[in-house]
Amino acid sequence: MAGITVSGALMLIGFALYAAQPSWYDAPIPVANFDWLTGLAASPLSAVLGNPFVFLYAGIFALMLTPILRLFITGWTFLVERDWHYVGITVIVLTVIAISIAFSITH
Amino acid sequence: MSPLLFLLVVLSGAVTGVLGALLGIGGGIFLIPVLVMGFGLPMHQAVAASVVTIIATSSATASVYVDKGISNIRLGMSLEVMTTIGAVLGGVTANYLPGAALQKIFAMFLLVMAGLMWNKTRRHAAARVAFDASASITGEYYDEAEKQTVRYSVRRLPAAMLASIVAGNLSGLLGIGGGLIKVPVMNMVSGIPMKAATATSNFMIGVTAVASAFIYFSYGHLDPLYTSAAVLGVLAGSQLGTRIGAKLHSRTIVYVFIVLILVVAARMMFA
């Protein structure tokens, strides 16, 4: 539940910032790629914290990390129980997800 | 995005969340047609938004079912190996298909699912089988409605795994949770009680969705405004759905849902 609480809170902050700054209404929606992140890193902190899309994307990422975290906890539980068969299965599932993340980064 | 549009997308997400919690599905079969036909979102962006909302539905409901011991984690992980592979392949494939083709595939999928749901509802009581302690995966949970502990064993696991790769592929391709395939297969093929099948599916759909979510993200299909608004609605709706679910007649909900998806499928097919 912690993951969806953090995610929901970040999204609400993002929408509050978006509603408070009508200049964003007609602005093009940024794609959160490497260039956008590099541009943010070079921006002043006040600009980053005032950008609604930073919070919206952060909320989406927090949500996307929730099932991965759940898998790690599941794997850890199997490890404690010394159930090596299911430790292996969990590792395979995490590897497939890692491949999809690697694909998305290199694409 | 205007405040009115925001509220409408949140409302759509809320309805998706209620349906997801009531029927044990991700809700993409409702949300995607609404985003495409109601709000004019391109098909790929609607699918990407749906994939993220599935993670929300799964995360909101799975923790409850896992805590209550209804989700069968070992079964879920066994099936998830095949499902995630299918989801990644589906996510990559979808980006090479034109939106119109994706829309037609989705409409055909809806028609098949309407048939499966109709069949599942009519044969609801047929799935309970004798408990086999020597089975590779067994499970038990306390059924609050029946006021007794239900024990079950998983049979025909390879067949369920094969169905899981199809479910994962459709999930990645069409932005659905795959619960509409996994739940009937677990129930009818593997002999798992409906409650455990639904709860295990809820645990799985978030993991399946995250495998393809990164792929959609990398192709730039993720619209943060529509996606976040829908997620907020889903989070509220799924909470509401779990509370009202017990008070509603599930068979009535399924019949209404079948009519709804038939109408949506016809519109998407001939749009």
Coordinates of N, CA and C in Angstrom, one line a residue, chain A residues 38-75:
Chain A
T38 N 18.1 15.1 -18.9 CA 19.3 15.9 -18.9 C 19.0 17.4 -18.8
G39 N 17.9 17.8 -19.5 CA 17.5 19.2 -19.4 C 17.1 19.6 -18.0
L40 N 16.4 18.7 -17.4 CA 15.9 18.9 -16.0 C 17.1 19.1 -15.0
A41 N 18.1 18.2 -15.3 CA 19.3 18.2 -14.4 C 20.0 19.5 -14.5
A42 N 19.9 20.1 -15.7 CA 20.6 21.4 -15.9 C 19.8 22.6 -15.4
S43 N 18.5 22.4 -15.1 CA 17.6 23.5 -14.7 C 17.8 23.8 -13.2
P44 N 17.4 25.0 -12.8 CA 17.4 25.4 -11.4 C 16.4 24.5 -10.6
L45 N 16.7 24.3 -9.4 CA 15.8 23.4 -8.5 C 14.4 23.9 -8.5
S46 N 14.2 25.2 -8.4 CA 12.9 25.8 -8.3 C 12.1 25.5 -9.6
A47 N 12.7 25.5 -10.7 CA 12.0 25.2 -12.0 C 11.6 23.7 -12.0
V48 N 12.5 22.8 -11.5 CA 12.2 21.4 -11.5 C 11.0 21.1 -10.5
L49 N 11.1 21.8 -9.4 CA 10.0 21.5 -8.4 C 8.7 22.2 -8.8
G50 N 8.7 23.1 -9.7 CA 7.5 23.8 -10.2 C 6.9 23.1 -11.4
N51 N 7.6 22.1 -11.9 CA 7.2 21.5 -13.1 C 6.3 20.3 -12.8
P52 N 5.0 20.4 -13.2 CA 4.0 19.4 -12.8 C 4.4 18.0 -13.4
F53 N 5.0 18.0 -14.6 CA 5.3 16.7 -15.2 C 6.4 15.9 -14.5
V54 N 7.2 16.6 -13.8 CA 8.2 15.9 -12.9 C 7.5 15.1 -11.9
F55 N 6.5 15.6 -11.3 CA 5.7 14.9 -10.2 C 4.8 13.8 -10.8
L56 N 4.2 14.1 -12.0 CA 3.4 13.1 -12.6 C 4.2 11.9 -13.1
Y57 N 5.3 12.2 -13.7 CA 6.2 11.0 -14.1 C 6.8 10.3 -12.9
A58 N 7.1 11.1 -11.8 CA 7.6 10.4 -10.6 C 6.6 9.5 -10.0
G59 N 5.3 10.0 -10.0 CA 4.2 9.1 -9.5 C 4.0 7.9 -10.3
I60 N 4.1 8.0 -11.7 CA 4.0 6.8 -12.5 C 5.1 5.9 -12.3
F61 N 6.3 6.4 -12.1 CA 7.5 5.5 -11.9 C 7.4 4.8 -10.5
A62 N 6.9 5.6 -9.5 CA 6.8 5.0 -8.2 C 5.8 3.8 -8.3
L63 N 4.7 4.0 -9.1 CA 3.7 2.9 -9.3 C 4.3 1.7 -10.0
M64 N 5.1 2.0 -11.0 CA 5.7 0.9 -11.8 C 6.7 0.1 -11.0
L65 N 7.3 0.8 -10.0 CA 8.3 0.1 -9.1 C 7.6 -0.8 -8.1
T66 N 6.3 -0.5 -7.8 CA 5.6 -1.3 -6.7 C 5.6 -2.8 -7.0
P67 N 5.2 -3.3 -8.2 CA 5.2 -4.8 -8.4 C 6.6 -5.3 -8.3
I68 N 7.6 -4.6 -8.8 CA 9.0 -5.1 -8.7 C 9.5 -5.2 -7.3
L69 N 9.1 -4.3 -6.5 CA 9.4 -4.4 -5.0 C 8.8 -5.6 -4.4
R70 N 7.5 -5.8 -4.8 CA 6.7 -6.9 -4.3 C 7.4 -8.3 -4.7
L71 N 8.0 -8.3 -5.9 CA 8.7 -9.5 -6.4 C 10.0 -9.7 -5.5
F72 N 10.7 -8.6 -5.2 CA 11.9 -8.8 -4.3 C 11.5 -9.3 -3.0
I73 N 10.4 -8.8 -2.4 CA 10.0 -9.3 -1.1 C 9.6 -10.8 -1.2
T74 N 8.9 -11.1 -2.3 CA 8.5 -12.5 -2.5 C 9.7 -13.4 -2.6
G75 N 10.7 -13.0 -3.3 CA 11.9 -13.7 -3.5 C 12.7 -13.9 -2.2

